[in-house]
Amino acid sequence: MNQHTNPDREARNILISNDRGGYTIPTEGLYPYQWNWDSAIAALGFAQFDIDRAWIEIETLFTGQWTDGMVPHILFHQQDDGYFPGPDVWGCDGPIPSSGIIQPPLAATMARKIWEQDADAGETRIRELFPKMLAWHRWIMKWRLDDHGAVCTTHPWEAGRDNAPDWDKAMARIDASDVGEYQRRDTSHVNSEDRPTKFDYDRYIKLVQIGRQAGWDQQALLTQNPFRVADPTMTFTTLRAARDLLAISEQLGLDAEGLGADIADLEVGASSLWNEDLGVFDSRDARTKEWSGSISNASYLCWYAGIESEKMLDRLKAVLASVPFPVPSYDTSMPNFDARRYWRGPTWAFMNMMIGFGLAEMGHEQRAEELRVKTKELISTYGFAEYFDPISGSPAGGNAFTWTAAVWLHWAGRD
Ligand code: DGY
């Protein structure tokens, strides 16, 4: 079955039609605003045919940066009643109406890639962005580290892997009985079987209420927020971003004091996420010190962060050989594996791309290529879905999705 006869054109058209003028929505209906990590991936896609537009995407993201350096996970540029929770629920007062949490920091890494693609076109842009990206990095180092130097997520939406089994134990401890009435919008756009459950959603909203009550004061939230989990997505992407910021500063002669020490701390933090019993990089609750016991696709971002692991390589080989459309967001051998439900099993093309970047950079070109070819087959056969069933390949979640189109243009579709 190959319904997608001209995926290059389709991918460009998706980016163009999701462009709202300076920023790109992930997909019409379900996600009608600018999302932080989606935006960094969108920029990579634009760079394949409009490099100026690629820079604008990242620049627009940083127009929402708070004075303390934080870059919100959603920027509500224009009110849209099709999404909940909107700016009125978050109650934030940044320069643009926004959420009060972050997302994994991909911007510095993708900006560096776009700059390397055309150094002349990018030099002024990256020089201007650099202090902003550095300020965001410093904010993360100040507010999100656990005792080991691993980076914590303070809301499941912050790690971007909303309903990953990684959070199950921490979520079960949250009392959401007083969350009140609210109306979800996501399940009016896509199949509810593909989305987080009501149990999870109540807790997502409860955590927003706790943040708002604290006025998004990070010092207060260090004690008041019941959810604080050190996670491989946040840790590996922060470490990678720090390495990219250091490389940019060295090449352009920019001041990046403290970055070397931050990288050393983050390397220790990243290693601390190795769960020897499970043989993977796992999440760890910063409150209870308990492991999550989760084999997720975030574990395979170790190479992206510049961390070698023979054991992860063996595991990857096994996954590549045993699952038709790797890498599942939750290992198929785990008892709660769910092939369609968001981050509890499905394959995400952009995670594959980041895993592939890391593999190739650390000398595992053959594995990176295998993963790329399988991702190419997945997208060219099943289209530009938000995510996919790793066994049947069938599309799930939203469609005409920005980051899947960007992954096609930058990586999967390039032979
Ligand atoms: C949602 O609303 O489902 C988003 O994933 C939040 O980032």
Tab-separated table of C-alpha atoms and ligand atoms in Angstrom:
chain	number	residue	atom	x	y	z
A	1	MET	CA	0.000	0.000	0.000
A	2	ASN	CA	1.469	3.352	-0.968
A	3	GLN	CA	-1.068	6.137	-1.063
A	4	HIS	CA	1.481	8.898	-0.771
A	5	THR	CA	2.851	9.289	-4.283
A	6	ASN	CA	4.595	12.630	-3.754
A	7	PRO	CA	5.480	12.808	-0.058
A	8	ASP	CA	7.979	15.651	-0.582
A	9	ARG	CA	5.269	17.892	-1.935
A	10	GLU	CA	2.781	16.712	0.666
A	11	ALA	CA	5.247	17.448	3.474
A	12	ARG	CA	5.934	20.982	2.230
A	13	ASN	CA	2.233	21.638	1.839
A	14	ILE	CA	1.603	20.518	5.415
A	15	LEU	CA	4.206	22.971	6.724
A	16	ILE	CA	2.833	25.754	4.567
A	17	SER	CA	-0.780	25.123	5.540
A	18	ASN	CA	0.059	24.866	9.261
A	19	ASP	CA	2.001	28.148	9.075
A	20	ARG	CA	0.112	30.863	10.951
A	21	GLY	CA	2.532	33.652	10.053
A	22	GLY	CA	5.818	33.386	11.934
A	23	TYR	CA	4.894	30.228	13.807
A	24	THR	CA	3.554	26.821	12.865
A	25	ILE	CA	0.763	24.954	14.627
A	26	PRO	CA	1.376	21.218	15.127
A	27	THR	CA	-1.957	20.373	13.460
A	28	GLU	CA	-5.276	22.066	12.739
A	29	GLY	CA	-7.923	21.556	15.457
A	30	LEU	CA	-6.120	19.466	18.078
A	31	TYR	CA	-3.131	21.808	18.580
A	32	PRO	CA	-3.946	25.333	17.359
A	33	TYR	CA	-1.037	27.245	18.965
A	34	GLN	CA	2.770	27.323	18.898
A	35	TRP	CA	4.264	24.406	20.828
A	36	ASN	CA	7.859	24.708	21.940
A	37	TRP	CA	9.523	21.463	20.831
A	38	ASP	CA	7.233	21.034	17.816
A	39	SER	CA	8.421	24.426	16.659
A	40	ALA	CA	12.104	23.499	16.767
A	41	ILE	CA	11.374	20.452	14.591
A	42	ALA	CA	9.197	22.539	12.254
A	43	ALA	CA	12.170	24.862	11.721
A	44	LEU	CA	14.293	21.936	10.512
A	45	GLY	CA	11.606	21.105	7.958
A	46	PHE	CA	11.321	24.700	6.718
A	47	ALA	CA	15.106	24.850	6.380
A	48	GLN	CA	14.824	22.390	3.497
A	49	PHE	CA	13.014	24.901	1.298
A	50	ASP	CA	12.871	28.288	3.056
A	51	ILE	CA	15.752	28.924	5.435
A	52	ASP	CA	14.579	32.410	6.365
A	53	ARG	CA	11.243	30.969	7.486
A	54	ALA	CA	13.134	28.362	9.527
A	55	TRP	CA	14.887	31.101	11.520
A	56	ILE	CA	11.650	33.025	11.962
A	57	GLU	CA	10.064	29.944	13.588
A	58	ILE	CA	12.700	29.865	16.324
A	59	GLU	CA	12.791	33.649	16.686
A	60	THR	CA	9.023	33.719	17.223
A	61	LEU	CA	9.354	31.050	19.918
A	62	PHE	CA	11.777	33.285	21.813
A	63	THR	CA	9.422	36.282	21.638
A	64	GLY	CA	7.522	34.386	24.332
A	65	GLN	CA	10.544	34.063	26.641
A	66	TRP	CA	9.921	35.240	30.193
A	67	THR	CA	12.262	37.765	31.801
A	68	ASP	CA	13.757	35.005	33.982
A	69	GLY	CA	14.774	33.009	30.871
A	70	MET	CA	11.946	30.462	30.815
A	71	VAL	CA	10.537	29.587	27.374
A	72	PRO	CA	6.938	28.324	27.721
A	73	HIS	CA	5.701	25.082	26.245
A	74	ILE	CA	2.744	26.764	24.503
A	75	LEU	CA	2.464	30.307	23.162
A	76	PHE	CA	-1.183	31.288	22.739
A	77	HIS	CA	-0.662	33.795	19.944
A	78	GLN	CA	-4.352	33.930	19.027
A	79	GLN	CA	-7.278	32.731	21.118
A	80	ASP	CA	-8.772	29.452	19.864
A	81	ASP	CA	-11.728	27.917	21.701
A	82	GLY	CA	-10.998	24.500	20.188
A	83	TYR	CA	-8.187	23.906	22.723
A	84	PHE	CA	-8.277	23.351	26.470
A	85	PRO	CA	-6.637	24.480	28.764
A	86	GLY	CA	-6.223	27.947	27.251
A	87	PRO	CA	-4.452	31.046	28.613
A	88	ASP	CA	-7.226	31.853	31.110
A	89	VAL	CA	-6.634	28.518	32.864
A	90	TRP	CA	-2.848	28.912	33.026
A	91	GLY	CA	-2.976	32.492	34.308
A	92	CYS	CA	0.571	33.437	33.245
A	93	ASP	CA	1.866	36.920	32.514
A	94	GLY	CA	4.769	36.496	30.110
A	95	PRO	CA	5.206	38.769	27.075
A	96	ILE	CA	2.781	36.546	25.114
A	97	PRO	CA	-0.097	34.612	26.751
A	98	SER	CA	1.402	31.222	27.517
A	99	SER	CA	1.537	28.087	29.612
A	100	GLY	CA	3.679	28.080	32.779
A	101	ILE	CA	5.912	25.077	32.045
A	102	ILE	CA	8.598	24.303	29.450
A	103	GLN	CA	9.228	21.433	27.048
A	104	PRO	CA	12.437	19.549	26.236
A	105	PRO	CA	14.899	22.169	24.930
A	106	LEU	CA	15.434	21.347	21.264
A	107	ALA	CA	15.820	24.903	19.949
A	108	ALA	CA	19.604	25.278	20.389
A	109	THR	CA	20.263	21.911	18.752
A	110	MET	CA	18.028	22.557	15.757
A	111	ALA	CA	19.259	26.162	15.421
A	112	ARG	CA	22.819	24.862	15.218
A	113	LYS	CA	21.814	22.394	12.499
A	114	ILE	CA	20.109	25.145	10.495
A	115	TRP	CA	23.110	27.408	10.930
A	116	GLU	CA	25.473	24.655	9.749
A	117	GLN	CA	23.322	24.143	6.696
A	118	ASP	CA	23.942	27.745	5.615
A	119	ALA	CA	26.460	29.508	7.852
A	120	ASP	CA	26.216	32.840	5.995
A	121	ALA	CA	22.438	33.022	6.144
A	122	GLY	CA	22.468	31.975	9.800
A	123	GLU	CA	25.275	33.898	11.456
A	124	THR	CA	23.408	37.047	12.448
A	125	ARG	CA	20.344	35.047	13.414
A	126	ILE	CA	22.196	32.625	15.669
A	127	ARG	CA	24.239	35.413	17.292
A	128	GLU	CA	21.004	37.146	18.277
A	129	LEU	CA	19.396	33.966	19.512
A	130	PHE	CA	22.422	32.763	21.462
A	131	PRO	CA	21.983	34.788	24.697
A	132	LYS	CA	18.297	33.890	24.764
A	133	MET	CA	19.000	30.195	24.331
A	134	LEU	CA	21.712	30.398	26.989
A	135	ALA	CA	19.321	32.123	29.404
A	136	TRP	CA	16.806	29.325	28.930
A	137	HIS	CA	19.524	26.734	29.545
A	138	ARG	CA	20.491	28.513	32.771
A	139	TRP	CA	16.869	28.616	33.885
A	140	ILE	CA	16.661	24.828	33.460
A	141	MET	CA	19.901	24.337	35.417
A	142	LYS	CA	18.567	26.545	38.201
A	143	TRP	CA	15.099	25.043	38.588
A	144	ARG	CA	14.928	21.545	37.217
A	145	LEU	CA	17.887	19.482	38.477
A	146	ASP	CA	17.484	16.654	40.976
A	147	ASP	CA	20.111	15.718	43.596
A	148	HIS	CA	22.096	13.742	41.012
A	149	GLY	CA	22.133	16.400	38.279
A	150	ALA	CA	19.411	14.744	36.160
A	151	VAL	CA	16.764	17.102	34.745
A	152	CYS	CA	13.242	16.828	36.152
A	153	THR	CA	9.887	17.301	34.569
A	154	THR	CA	7.321	19.051	36.773
A	155	HIS	CA	4.291	18.186	34.648
A	156	PRO	CA	3.828	15.253	32.245
A	157	TRP	CA	3.317	17.862	29.482
A	158	GLU	CA	6.726	19.336	30.292
A	159	ALA	CA	8.585	16.187	29.209
A	160	GLY	CA	6.318	16.159	26.158
A	161	ARG	CA	5.574	12.459	26.721
A	162	ASP	CA	2.222	13.267	28.271
A	163	ASN	CA	0.854	9.897	29.388
A	164	ALA	CA	4.071	7.845	29.397
A	165	PRO	CA	4.019	5.004	31.950
A	166	ASP	CA	7.047	6.768	33.466
A	167	TRP	CA	4.682	9.007	35.421
A	168	ASP	CA	2.109	6.439	36.546
A	169	LYS	CA	3.295	6.101	40.148
A	170	ALA	CA	3.806	9.842	40.645
A	171	MET	CA	0.415	10.589	39.066
A	172	ALA	CA	-1.354	8.017	41.267
A	173	ARG	CA	-0.205	9.937	44.355
A	174	ILE	CA	-1.867	13.175	43.237
A	175	ASP	CA	-5.269	13.904	44.721
A	176	ALA	CA	-7.346	15.437	41.940
A	177	SER	CA	-10.722	15.035	43.660
A	178	ASP	CA	-11.214	18.827	43.818
A	179	VAL	CA	-10.164	19.573	40.232
A	180	GLY	CA	-13.721	20.696	39.369
A	181	GLU	CA	-15.633	20.541	36.105
A	182	TYR	CA	-13.882	21.178	32.825
A	183	GLN	CA	-14.393	20.224	29.235
A	184	ARG	CA	-11.672	18.418	27.331
A	185	ARG	CA	-11.357	19.425	23.692
A	186	ASP	CA	-8.781	16.920	22.444
A	187	THR	CA	-11.232	14.010	22.242
A	188	SER	CA	-13.569	16.071	20.055
A	189	HIS	CA	-10.781	16.234	17.438
A	190	VAL	CA	-9.355	12.700	17.553
A	191	ASN	CA	-10.299	9.189	18.671
A	192	SER	CA	-10.375	8.979	22.492
A	193	GLU	CA	-8.662	5.556	22.341
A	194	ASP	CA	-5.546	7.347	21.028
A	195	ARG	CA	-5.514	9.907	23.857
A	196	PRO	CA	-4.727	10.022	27.595
A	197	THR	CA	-7.453	8.785	29.974
A	198	LYS	CA	-9.660	10.979	32.201
A	199	PHE	CA	-7.662	9.828	35.245
A	200	ASP	CA	-4.536	11.358	33.680
A	201	TYR	CA	-6.306	14.450	32.406
A	202	ASP	CA	-7.713	15.314	35.856
A	203	ARG	CA	-4.166	15.281	37.177
A	204	TYR	CA	-2.799	17.361	34.276
A	205	ILE	CA	-5.331	20.052	35.118
A	206	LYS	CA	-4.772	19.737	38.874
A	207	LEU	CA	-1.040	20.376	38.340
A	208	VAL	CA	-1.851	23.474	36.281
A	209	GLN	CA	-4.073	24.698	39.139
A	210	ILE	CA	-1.242	24.138	41.645
A	211	GLY	CA	1.194	26.076	39.453
A	212	ARG	CA	-1.256	28.916	39.022
A	213	GLN	CA	-1.994	29.129	42.755
A	214	ALA	CA	1.743	29.492	43.327
A	215	GLY	CA	1.863	32.284	40.722
A	216	TRP	CA	4.286	30.041	38.786
A	217	ASP	CA	6.891	30.914	41.419
A	218	GLN	CA	9.534	28.213	40.880
A	219	GLN	CA	10.940	28.524	44.389
A	220	ALA	CA	7.499	27.854	45.875
A	221	LEU	CA	6.806	25.038	43.434
A	222	LEU	CA	9.975	23.230	44.505
A	223	THR	CA	7.996	22.228	47.588
A	224	GLN	CA	4.374	22.695	46.504
A	225	ASN	CA	4.355	20.716	43.269
A	226	PRO	CA	3.790	17.006	44.087
A	227	PHE	CA	5.070	15.974	40.650
A	228	ARG	CA	8.819	16.060	40.069
A	229	VAL	CA	10.357	13.233	38.052
A	230	ALA	CA	13.893	13.101	36.635
A	231	ASP	CA	13.497	11.911	33.075
A	232	PRO	CA	15.672	10.843	30.123
A	233	THR	CA	13.908	13.190	27.656
A	234	MET	CA	14.585	16.321	29.684
A	235	THR	CA	18.053	15.192	30.730
A	236	PHE	CA	19.327	14.030	27.338
A	237	THR	CA	17.918	17.017	25.429
A	238	THR	CA	19.291	19.501	27.984
A	239	LEU	CA	22.727	17.890	27.866
A	240	ARG	CA	22.659	17.894	24.075
A	241	ALA	CA	21.535	21.533	23.954
A	242	ALA	CA	24.359	22.494	26.330
A	243	ARG	CA	26.901	20.807	24.052
A	244	ASP	CA	25.464	22.651	21.041
A	245	LEU	CA	25.505	25.990	22.861
A	246	LEU	CA	29.136	25.434	23.804
A	247	ALA	CA	30.061	24.574	20.205
A	248	ILE	CA	28.250	27.669	18.897
A	249	SER	CA	29.971	29.892	21.473
A	250	GLU	CA	33.393	28.496	20.585
A	251	GLN	CA	32.905	28.967	16.861
A	252	LEU	CA	31.569	32.501	17.197
A	253	GLY	CA	33.712	33.612	20.115
A	254	LEU	CA	30.713	34.207	22.387
A	255	ASP	CA	30.759	34.224	26.159
A	256	ALA	CA	29.362	30.997	27.580
A	257	GLU	CA	30.713	30.979	31.088
A	258	GLY	CA	29.780	27.939	33.112
A	259	LEU	CA	28.647	25.781	30.204
A	260	GLY	CA	31.569	23.365	30.518
A	261	ALA	CA	30.764	22.771	34.190
A	262	ASP	CA	27.052	22.372	33.392
A	263	ILE	CA	27.885	19.716	30.816
A	264	ALA	CA	29.957	17.815	33.365
A	265	ASP	CA	27.089	17.966	35.894
A	266	LEU	CA	24.542	16.867	33.315
A	267	GLU	CA	26.739	13.940	32.261
A	268	VAL	CA	26.699	12.727	35.859
A	269	GLY	CA	22.940	13.291	36.003
A	270	ALA	CA	22.375	11.396	32.760
A	271	SER	CA	24.437	8.407	33.956
A	272	SER	CA	22.443	8.369	37.189
A	273	LEU	CA	19.325	7.494	35.167
A	274	TRP	CA	20.738	4.072	34.301
A	275	ASN	CA	18.477	1.490	35.928
A	276	GLU	CA	20.709	-1.551	36.238
A	277	ASP	CA	17.874	-3.984	36.996
A	278	LEU	CA	15.972	-3.041	33.862
A	279	GLY	CA	19.056	-2.362	31.717
A	280	VAL	CA	17.850	1.011	30.371
A	281	PHE	CA	17.914	4.732	31.093
A	282	ASP	CA	14.783	5.106	33.194
A	283	SER	CA	12.887	7.910	34.947
A	284	ARG	CA	13.251	8.411	38.697
A	285	ASP	CA	10.846	10.157	41.030
A	286	ALA	CA	12.728	13.047	42.639
A	287	ARG	CA	10.374	12.980	45.639
A	288	THR	CA	10.359	9.236	46.479
A	289	LYS	CA	13.648	8.293	44.695
A	290	GLU	CA	11.767	5.346	43.138
A	291	TRP	CA	12.455	4.143	39.609
A	292	SER	CA	9.573	4.288	37.146
A	293	GLY	CA	10.553	0.947	35.631
A	294	SER	CA	9.838	2.137	32.091
A	295	ILE	CA	11.504	1.048	28.852
A	296	SER	CA	10.617	4.008	26.636
A	297	ASN	CA	11.890	5.503	23.386
A	298	ALA	CA	13.411	8.362	25.444
A	299	SER	CA	15.971	5.867	26.726
A	300	TYR	CA	17.406	5.639	23.186
A	301	LEU	CA	18.183	9.373	23.170
A	302	CYS	CA	21.455	8.594	24.999
A	303	TRP	CA	23.510	8.923	21.783
A	304	TYR	CA	21.751	12.212	20.971
A	305	ALA	CA	23.180	13.401	24.296
A	306	GLY	CA	26.648	12.097	23.400
A	307	ILE	CA	26.467	9.130	25.782
A	308	GLU	CA	27.598	5.721	24.563
A	309	SER	CA	25.910	2.547	25.769
A	310	GLU	CA	26.627	-0.949	24.441
A	311	LYS	CA	23.617	-2.268	26.305
A	312	MET	CA	21.294	0.240	24.678
A	313	LEU	CA	22.808	-0.629	21.309
A	314	ASP	CA	22.049	-4.326	21.854
A	315	ARG	CA	18.537	-3.441	22.859
A	316	LEU	CA	18.106	-1.236	19.804
A	317	LYS	CA	19.283	-4.033	17.491
A	318	ALA	CA	16.675	-6.323	19.032
A	319	VAL	CA	13.915	-3.719	18.654
A	320	LEU	CA	14.863	-2.981	15.037
A	321	ALA	CA	14.642	-6.687	14.265
A	322	SER	CA	11.484	-7.502	16.188
A	323	VAL	CA	9.055	-4.594	15.712
A	324	PRO	CA	7.863	-3.772	12.174
A	325	PHE	CA	7.850	-0.004	12.822
A	326	PRO	CA	10.275	0.897	15.634
A	327	VAL	CA	10.928	2.617	18.034
A	328	PRO	CA	7.847	2.071	20.239
A	329	SER	CA	7.369	4.723	22.924
A	330	TYR	CA	6.917	1.903	25.437
A	331	ASP	CA	8.522	-1.470	24.930
A	332	THR	CA	6.173	-4.066	23.431
A	333	SER	CA	7.273	-6.570	26.109
A	334	MET	CA	5.961	-4.417	28.958
A	335	PRO	CA	2.623	-5.549	30.437
A	336	ASN	CA	0.856	-2.195	29.906
A	337	PHE	CA	2.015	-1.717	26.321
A	338	ASP	CA	-0.786	-0.108	24.295
A	339	ALA	CA	-0.133	0.144	20.553
A	340	ARG	CA	-2.358	3.191	20.003
A	341	ARG	CA	-2.553	5.220	23.188
A	342	TYR	CA	-0.301	8.241	22.734
A	343	TRP	CA	2.996	7.683	24.658
A	344	ARG	CA	2.187	4.185	25.917
A	345	GLY	CA	3.355	2.303	22.820
A	346	PRO	CA	3.063	4.188	19.511
A	347	THR	CA	6.066	5.159	17.387
A	348	TRP	CA	6.859	8.846	16.942
A	349	ALA	CA	8.812	9.781	13.808
A	350	PHE	CA	10.525	12.824	15.358
A	351	MET	CA	11.848	10.733	18.254
A	352	ASN	CA	13.222	8.300	15.679
A	353	MET	CA	14.939	11.194	13.932
A	354	MET	CA	16.606	12.379	17.127
A	355	ILE	CA	17.661	8.819	17.967
A	356	GLY	CA	19.011	8.582	14.407
A	357	PHE	CA	20.968	11.857	14.747
A	358	GLY	CA	22.667	10.510	17.853
A	359	LEU	CA	23.424	7.080	16.405
A	360	ALA	CA	25.027	8.542	13.267
A	361	GLU	CA	27.043	11.085	15.231
A	362	MET	CA	28.431	8.390	17.517
A	363	GLY	CA	29.527	6.129	14.675
A	364	HIS	CA	26.522	3.806	14.447
A	365	GLU	CA	25.658	4.843	10.899
A	366	GLN	CA	24.262	1.489	9.901
A	367	ARG	CA	21.727	1.465	12.741
A	368	ALA	CA	20.825	5.086	12.056
A	369	GLU	CA	20.218	4.212	8.415
A	370	GLU	CA	18.106	1.190	9.314
A	371	LEU	CA	15.946	3.364	11.526
A	372	ARG	CA	15.664	6.060	8.861
A	373	VAL	CA	14.601	3.582	6.181
A	374	LYS	CA	11.945	2.066	8.430
A	375	THR	CA	10.662	5.537	9.318
A	376	LYS	CA	10.590	6.411	5.631
A	377	GLU	CA	8.521	3.332	4.874
A	378	LEU	CA	6.179	4.148	7.747
A	379	ILE	CA	5.497	7.723	6.621
A	380	SER	CA	5.371	7.013	2.882
A	381	THR	CA	2.873	4.217	3.462
A	382	TYR	CA	0.727	5.563	6.275
A	383	GLY	CA	1.086	9.326	5.899
A	384	PHE	CA	1.905	12.309	8.068
A	385	ALA	CA	0.215	11.207	11.271
A	386	GLU	CA	1.110	12.489	14.723
A	387	TYR	CA	2.229	8.952	15.681
A	388	PHE	CA	1.818	5.344	14.535
A	389	ASP	CA	0.979	1.867	15.765
A	390	PRO	CA	4.449	0.224	15.889
A	391	ILE	CA	3.094	-3.186	14.892
A	392	SER	CA	0.547	-2.442	12.152
A	393	GLY	CA	1.917	0.990	11.174
A	394	SER	CA	-1.583	2.447	11.210
A	395	PRO	CA	-1.743	6.210	11.805
A	396	ALA	CA	-2.970	7.593	15.146
A	397	GLY	CA	-3.715	10.929	16.820
A	398	GLY	CA	-3.813	14.052	14.651
A	399	ASN	CA	-3.063	14.053	10.925
A	400	ALA	CA	-1.280	16.436	8.504
A	401	PHE	CA	1.136	16.829	11.391
A	402	THR	CA	3.890	19.420	11.239
A	403	TRP	CA	6.703	17.474	12.872
A	404	THR	CA	6.104	14.335	10.839
A	405	ALA	CA	6.277	16.458	7.671
A	406	ALA	CA	9.471	18.130	8.915
A	407	VAL	CA	11.032	14.759	9.726
A	408	TRP	CA	10.261	13.609	6.203
A	409	LEU	CA	11.919	16.661	4.623
A	410	HIS	CA	14.966	16.779	6.851
A	411	TRP	CA	15.712	13.108	7.463
A	412	ALA	CA	13.372	10.221	6.646
A	413	GLY	CA	12.733	11.073	2.994
A	414	ARG	CA	16.334	11.962	2.104
A	415	ASP	CA	18.241	9.161	0.377
B	1	DGY	C1	-2.095	18.441	25.091
B	1	DGY	O1	-2.893	19.348	25.339
B	1	DGY	O2	-2.445	17.270	24.866
B	1	DGY	C2	-0.689	18.746	24.952
B	1	DGY	O3	0.076	17.612	24.705
B	1	DGY	C3	-0.126	19.584	26.024
B	1	DGY	O4	1.163	19.928	25.646
